[in-house]
Tab-separated table of C-alpha atoms in Angstrom:
chain	number	residue	atom	x	y	z
A	1	MET	CA	157.536	64.577	125.106
A	2	LYS	CA	158.582	66.566	121.764
A	3	ASN	CA	157.773	64.656	118.559
A	4	THR	CA	160.973	63.955	116.549
A	5	ASN	CA	159.706	62.584	113.529
A	6	PRO	CA	159.223	65.108	110.823
A	7	TYR	CA	156.303	63.291	109.002
A	8	ILE	CA	153.878	63.127	112.095
A	9	VAL	CA	151.744	66.125	112.689
A	10	ASN	CA	150.649	66.573	116.267
A	11	PHE	CA	147.678	68.517	115.785
A	12	ASP	CA	147.273	69.425	119.506
A	13	ASP	CA	150.737	71.379	119.228
A	14	LYS	CA	149.278	73.131	116.340
A	15	LEU	CA	146.027	74.056	117.876
A	16	HIS	CA	147.814	75.362	121.047
A	17	SER	CA	150.477	77.268	119.086
A	18	SER	CA	148.108	79.120	117.401
A	19	PRO	CA	148.987	82.962	117.792
A	20	TYR	CA	145.178	83.969	117.566
A	21	SER	CA	144.225	81.403	120.094
A	22	ILE	CA	147.006	82.480	122.566
A	23	SER	CA	146.051	86.008	122.144
A	24	LEU	CA	142.815	85.621	122.439
A	25	TYR	CA	143.144	83.605	125.826
A	26	ARG	CA	146.113	86.077	126.996
A	27	TYR	CA	143.233	88.807	126.474
A	28	TRP	CA	140.662	87.164	128.486
A	29	ARG	CA	142.982	86.128	131.229
A	30	GLN	CA	144.296	89.776	131.408
A	31	LEU	CA	140.670	91.143	132.058
A	32	HIS	CA	139.243	91.981	135.524
A	33	ARG	CA	137.072	89.491	137.159
A	34	GLN	CA	134.120	91.796	137.124
A	35	GLN	CA	134.737	92.490	133.299
A	36	ARG	CA	134.506	88.875	132.530
A	37	LEU	CA	131.544	88.441	134.469
A	38	PHE	CA	130.023	91.491	132.795
A	39	ILE	CA	130.799	89.969	129.223
A	40	ILE	CA	129.286	86.642	130.299
A	41	ALA	CA	126.202	88.283	131.578
A	42	ILE	CA	125.939	89.904	128.336
A	43	VAL	CA	126.204	86.837	126.503
A	44	LEU	CA	123.464	85.049	128.461
A	45	LEU	CA	120.931	88.066	128.263
A	46	CYS	CA	121.492	87.911	124.440
A	47	LEU	CA	120.823	84.025	124.175
A	48	PHE	CA	117.863	84.460	126.541
A	49	ILE	CA	116.394	87.158	124.194
A	50	TYR	CA	116.722	85.019	121.486
A	51	ILE	CA	115.333	82.037	122.690
A	52	GLY	CA	112.381	83.982	124.114
A	53	TYR	CA	111.857	85.663	120.508
A	54	ARG	CA	111.747	82.278	119.043
A	55	SER	CA	109.368	80.895	121.489
A	56	HIS	CA	107.024	83.998	121.127
A	57	GLY	CA	107.231	83.706	117.442
A	58	ALA	CA	106.328	80.366	117.235
A	59	GLU	CA	103.542	80.818	119.676
A	60	LYS	CA	101.981	83.565	117.399
A	61	MET	CA	102.272	81.424	114.216
A	62	LYS	CA	100.473	78.795	116.195
A	63	LYS	CA	97.576	81.365	116.679
A	64	LEU	CA	97.209	82.378	113.116
A	65	PRO	CA	94.240	80.925	111.657
A	66	GLU	CA	94.515	77.924	109.111
A	67	ASP	CA	93.791	80.156	106.244
A	68	TYR	CA	95.793	82.973	107.045
A	69	HIS	CA	98.032	83.024	104.257
A	70	ARG	CA	94.852	82.526	101.624
A	71	GLN	CA	93.573	85.648	103.280
A	72	GLU	CA	96.668	87.731	102.989
A	73	VAL	CA	96.932	86.522	99.083
A	74	VAL	CA	93.257	87.533	98.615
A	75	LYS	CA	93.817	90.765	100.333
A	76	GLU	CA	96.905	91.403	97.876
A	77	LYS	CA	94.824	90.459	95.027
A	78	GLN	CA	92.004	92.546	95.989
A	79	ALA	CA	94.455	95.661	96.165
A	80	TRP	CA	95.874	94.956	93.182
A	81	GLN	CA	92.560	94.903	91.347
A	82	ARG	CA	91.541	98.198	93.034
A	83	LYS	CA	95.007	99.923	91.747
A	84	LYS	CA	94.100	98.416	88.170
A	85	ILE	CA	90.536	99.941	88.429
A	86	GLU	CA	91.731	103.151	89.452
A	87	GLN	CA	94.426	103.239	86.749
A	88	ILE	CA	91.937	102.408	84.072
A	89	GLU	CA	89.699	104.880	85.344
A	90	SER	CA	92.520	107.472	85.366
A	91	ASN	CA	93.283	106.707	81.616
A	92	LYS	CA	89.535	106.578	80.677
A	93	VAL	CA	88.610	109.234	77.922
A	94	LYS	CA	85.699	111.415	78.735
A	95	VAL	CA	82.691	111.449	76.487
A	96	GLN	CA	80.291	114.313	76.443
A	97	LYS	CA	76.739	113.613	75.664
A	98	ARG	CA	75.070	115.118	72.391
A	99	ILE	CA	71.776	116.268	72.073
A	100	PHE	CA	69.944	116.010	68.849
A	101	SER	CA	66.596	118.103	67.685
A	102	ASN	CA	63.500	116.975	66.495
A	103	PRO	CA	62.767	116.708	62.872
A	104	ILE	CA	62.254	119.927	61.437
A	105	ASN	CA	60.669	119.149	57.632
A	106	GLU	CA	58.534	116.555	56.039
A	107	ARG	CA	61.385	114.542	55.016
A	108	GLN	CA	62.782	114.188	58.099
A	109	ILE	CA	59.383	113.510	59.537
A	110	ALA	CA	58.606	110.795	57.124
A	111	VAL	CA	61.869	108.962	57.912
A	112	ARG	CA	61.132	108.842	61.466
A	113	ASP	CA	57.793	107.927	60.928
A	114	ALA	CA	59.371	104.539	58.939
A	115	MET	CA	61.629	104.100	61.645
A	116	ARG	CA	58.886	104.002	64.221
A	117	HIS	CA	56.749	101.732	62.015
A	118	ALA	CA	59.454	99.226	61.606
A	119	TRP	CA	60.455	99.387	65.266
A	120	LYS	CA	56.748	98.903	66.599
A	121	ALA	CA	56.501	95.679	64.227
A	122	TYR	CA	59.881	94.341	65.821
A	123	ARG	CA	58.742	95.714	69.438
A	124	THR	CA	55.593	93.632	68.909
A	125	TYR	CA	56.358	90.531	67.299
A	126	ALA	CA	60.133	89.859	67.878
A	127	TRP	CA	61.411	91.805	71.003
A	128	GLY	CA	64.482	90.640	72.393
A	129	TYR	CA	65.367	88.640	69.608
A	130	ASP	CA	67.757	89.535	66.667
A	131	GLU	CA	65.523	90.004	64.069
A	132	LEU	CA	61.659	90.019	62.870
A	133	GLN	CA	60.720	88.064	59.838
A	134	PRO	CA	58.427	90.686	58.289
A	135	ILE	CA	56.099	88.296	56.340
A	136	SER	CA	55.619	85.628	58.708
A	137	LYS	CA	56.106	88.178	61.555
A	138	ALA	CA	58.176	85.835	63.456
A	139	PRO	CA	61.294	86.025	65.157
A	140	SER	CA	64.765	85.302	64.156
A	141	ILE	CA	67.607	84.337	66.192
A	142	TRP	CA	71.270	85.202	64.582
A	143	PHE	CA	73.559	85.793	67.436
A	144	GLY	CA	70.930	85.311	70.174
A	145	ILE	CA	71.935	88.428	71.598
A	146	GLY	CA	69.209	90.925	70.675
A	147	LEU	CA	70.961	92.288	67.599
A	148	THR	CA	68.267	94.878	66.356
A	149	ILE	CA	67.995	96.413	69.824
A	150	VAL	CA	71.763	97.232	70.005
A	151	ASP	CA	72.203	98.039	66.326
A	152	CYS	CA	69.471	100.621	66.219
A	153	ILE	CA	69.656	102.040	69.636
A	154	ASP	CA	71.785	104.818	68.500
A	155	THR	CA	69.627	105.526	65.625
A	156	LEU	CA	66.563	105.758	68.030
A	157	TYR	CA	68.794	108.186	70.146
A	158	ILE	CA	69.557	110.407	67.075
A	159	MET	CA	65.872	110.834	65.847
A	160	ASN	CA	64.946	111.565	69.343
A	161	MET	CA	62.456	108.624	69.582
A	162	THR	CA	62.641	109.028	73.381
A	163	GLU	CA	60.223	106.398	74.398
A	164	GLU	CA	61.616	103.747	71.971
A	165	TYR	CA	65.286	104.555	73.254
A	166	ASN	CA	64.433	104.196	76.855
A	167	ASP	CA	63.059	100.637	76.056
A	168	ALA	CA	66.109	99.749	74.159
A	169	ARG	CA	68.311	100.850	76.983
A	170	GLU	CA	66.457	99.374	79.534
A	171	TRP	CA	66.920	96.004	77.507
A	172	ILE	CA	70.490	96.365	77.414
A	173	ALA	CA	70.776	97.112	80.986
A	174	THR	CA	69.083	94.278	82.153
A	175	SER	CA	68.849	91.551	79.570
A	176	PHE	CA	71.871	91.683	77.355
A	177	ASP	CA	73.768	88.511	78.446
A	178	CYS	CA	76.729	87.055	77.069
A	179	ASP	CA	75.938	83.998	78.973
A	180	ALA	CA	72.239	83.169	77.688
A	181	ASN	CA	71.655	80.095	76.259
A	182	SER	CA	70.718	81.584	73.132
A	183	VAL	CA	74.099	82.692	72.367
A	184	ASP	CA	75.526	78.886	72.611
A	185	LYS	CA	76.860	78.401	69.340
A	186	PHE	CA	79.492	79.545	67.069
A	187	ASN	CA	79.173	82.828	65.222
A	188	SER	CA	81.118	85.385	63.140
A	189	HIS	CA	83.598	87.172	65.243
A	190	PHE	CA	83.704	89.768	62.730
A	191	GLU	CA	79.935	90.278	62.586
A	192	ILE	CA	79.452	90.343	66.329
A	193	THR	CA	82.414	92.841	66.481
A	194	ILE	CA	80.932	95.361	64.092
A	195	ARG	CA	77.302	95.061	65.017
A	196	ILE	CA	77.001	94.466	68.473
A	197	LEU	CA	80.232	95.821	70.100
A	198	GLY	CA	80.226	98.742	67.231
A	199	GLY	CA	76.636	99.378	68.391
A	200	LEU	CA	77.577	99.747	71.933
A	201	LEU	CA	80.730	101.820	71.550
A	202	SER	CA	78.205	103.908	69.238
A	203	ILE	CA	75.594	104.646	71.438
A	204	TYR	CA	78.105	105.358	74.339
A	205	HIS	CA	80.090	107.910	72.319
A	206	LEU	CA	76.616	109.799	71.769
A	207	THR	CA	75.279	109.618	75.067
A	208	GLY	CA	78.552	108.934	77.671
A	209	ASP	CA	75.800	106.591	79.425
A	210	GLU	CA	78.050	104.081	81.545
A	211	ILE	CA	75.962	101.038	81.001
A	212	PHE	CA	76.643	100.911	77.187
A	213	LEU	CA	80.618	100.778	78.136
A	214	LYS	CA	79.947	98.303	80.777
A	215	ARG	CA	78.347	95.925	78.080
A	216	ALA	CA	80.893	96.677	75.716
A	217	VAL	CA	83.845	95.698	77.854
A	218	GLU	CA	81.920	92.589	78.689
A	219	LEU	CA	81.543	91.618	75.293
A	220	GLY	CA	85.210	92.910	74.174
A	221	ASP	CA	86.435	90.649	77.211
A	222	ARG	CA	84.936	87.841	75.396
A	223	LEU	CA	86.017	88.594	71.890
A	224	LEU	CA	89.571	88.582	73.140
A	225	ILE	CA	89.715	84.979	73.177
A	226	ASN	CA	89.946	84.935	69.415
A	227	PHE	CA	93.275	86.739	69.404
A	228	ASN	CA	94.642	84.125	71.615
A	229	THR	CA	96.480	82.782	68.434
A	230	PRO	CA	100.253	82.326	67.343
A	231	THR	CA	100.182	85.109	64.869
A	232	GLY	CA	97.757	87.287	66.965
A	233	LEU	CA	95.226	87.633	63.966
A	234	PRO	CA	91.884	86.384	65.189
A	235	LEU	CA	90.133	83.348	64.723
A	236	ALA	CA	87.010	83.650	62.648
A	237	GLU	CA	84.290	82.038	64.855
A	238	ILE	CA	83.346	82.356	68.466
A	239	ASN	CA	81.036	80.825	70.845
A	240	LEU	CA	80.283	83.586	73.791
A	241	LYS	CA	78.521	81.071	76.205
A	242	ARG	CA	81.481	78.700	76.290
A	243	LYS	CA	84.411	81.395	75.487
A	244	ALA	CA	85.783	78.920	72.884
A	245	ALA	CA	87.187	80.294	69.423
A	246	SER	CA	87.329	78.393	66.180
A	247	GLY	CA	88.393	78.945	62.445
A	248	TYR	CA	86.464	78.559	59.376
A	249	ARG	CA	85.306	75.038	58.586
A	250	TRP	CA	86.249	75.741	55.177
A	251	THR	CA	89.672	77.525	55.233
A	252	SER	CA	92.396	77.717	57.441
A	253	ASP	CA	93.364	80.885	56.552
A	254	SER	CA	91.931	84.445	57.809
A	255	ALA	CA	90.029	86.965	55.900
A	256	LEU	CA	92.260	90.034	55.720
A	257	SER	CA	88.927	92.426	55.449
A	258	GLU	CA	87.793	90.747	58.860
A	259	VAL	CA	91.087	90.859	60.393
A	260	GLY	CA	91.564	94.569	59.559
A	261	THR	CA	88.056	95.923	60.067
A	262	VAL	CA	87.698	94.481	63.881
A	263	GLN	CA	90.662	96.895	64.907
A	264	LEU	CA	88.521	99.948	64.685
A	265	GLU	CA	85.901	98.679	67.593
A	266	MET	CA	88.719	96.679	69.517
A	267	ARG	CA	90.799	99.990	69.559
A	268	ASP	CA	88.282	102.488	70.564
A	269	LEU	CA	87.307	100.093	73.239
A	270	SER	CA	90.798	100.023	74.738
A	271	ARG	CA	91.089	103.597	74.563
A	272	ILE	CA	87.653	104.997	76.053
A	273	SER	CA	87.586	102.369	78.776
A	274	GLY	CA	91.418	103.002	79.296
A	275	ASP	CA	92.231	99.058	79.307
A	276	GLN	CA	95.378	99.016	77.362
């Protein structure tokens, strides 16, 4: 019975009267029986493949070890680190070893002998400590990181004091340690930079020996902590062992001379290491 009320909508009539649905139905009816069977077979095959793929994927995921994703993250991190190292190596500045001759006159010999006398006393009474107190012959600790050795090794090399230089190099290679208990205190960021980092950079420029660059990078990474400030200006003091930075206790300001001076060592380290 046809609906004569204009305010009542018969959705069945609307659905069956859709031109699209009628044309699609007519097209399907006009197909040959074998064609319809072929289309149905294709649809069923696609459905079967999809279900099989889903089942295989789920089974494969079950077989993955529990730490699979963690291993993948570790692999990606290692790959990134290798790429970073390769990039740093390619950016490094090549340093040529310099050769110095022995003293050739009385004045040069006298200077070298004075250096050898002072070094022998330090080697005997304060080896590995920062300084020697000459009157008491007692060792003195300032930084706790072998200041005299690092600060003087370039002089030993320039004076061609081979035996003394080799001893100093061996100590830096085996005993230089930013995690030692002796460095567990706050010291001047400025003094450590110009004396320790500067000494390591200086001897590296003279010899090209990678052990000095390695130690300089280790120390430089610690010193970077002091630059983590809102202004980028370094704090005045640092505890190398605890990796902690602090300002001066007597002022909250920065000394312009200290801020400017440390740029020389830090920028040179960045340049020769290729790590910018």
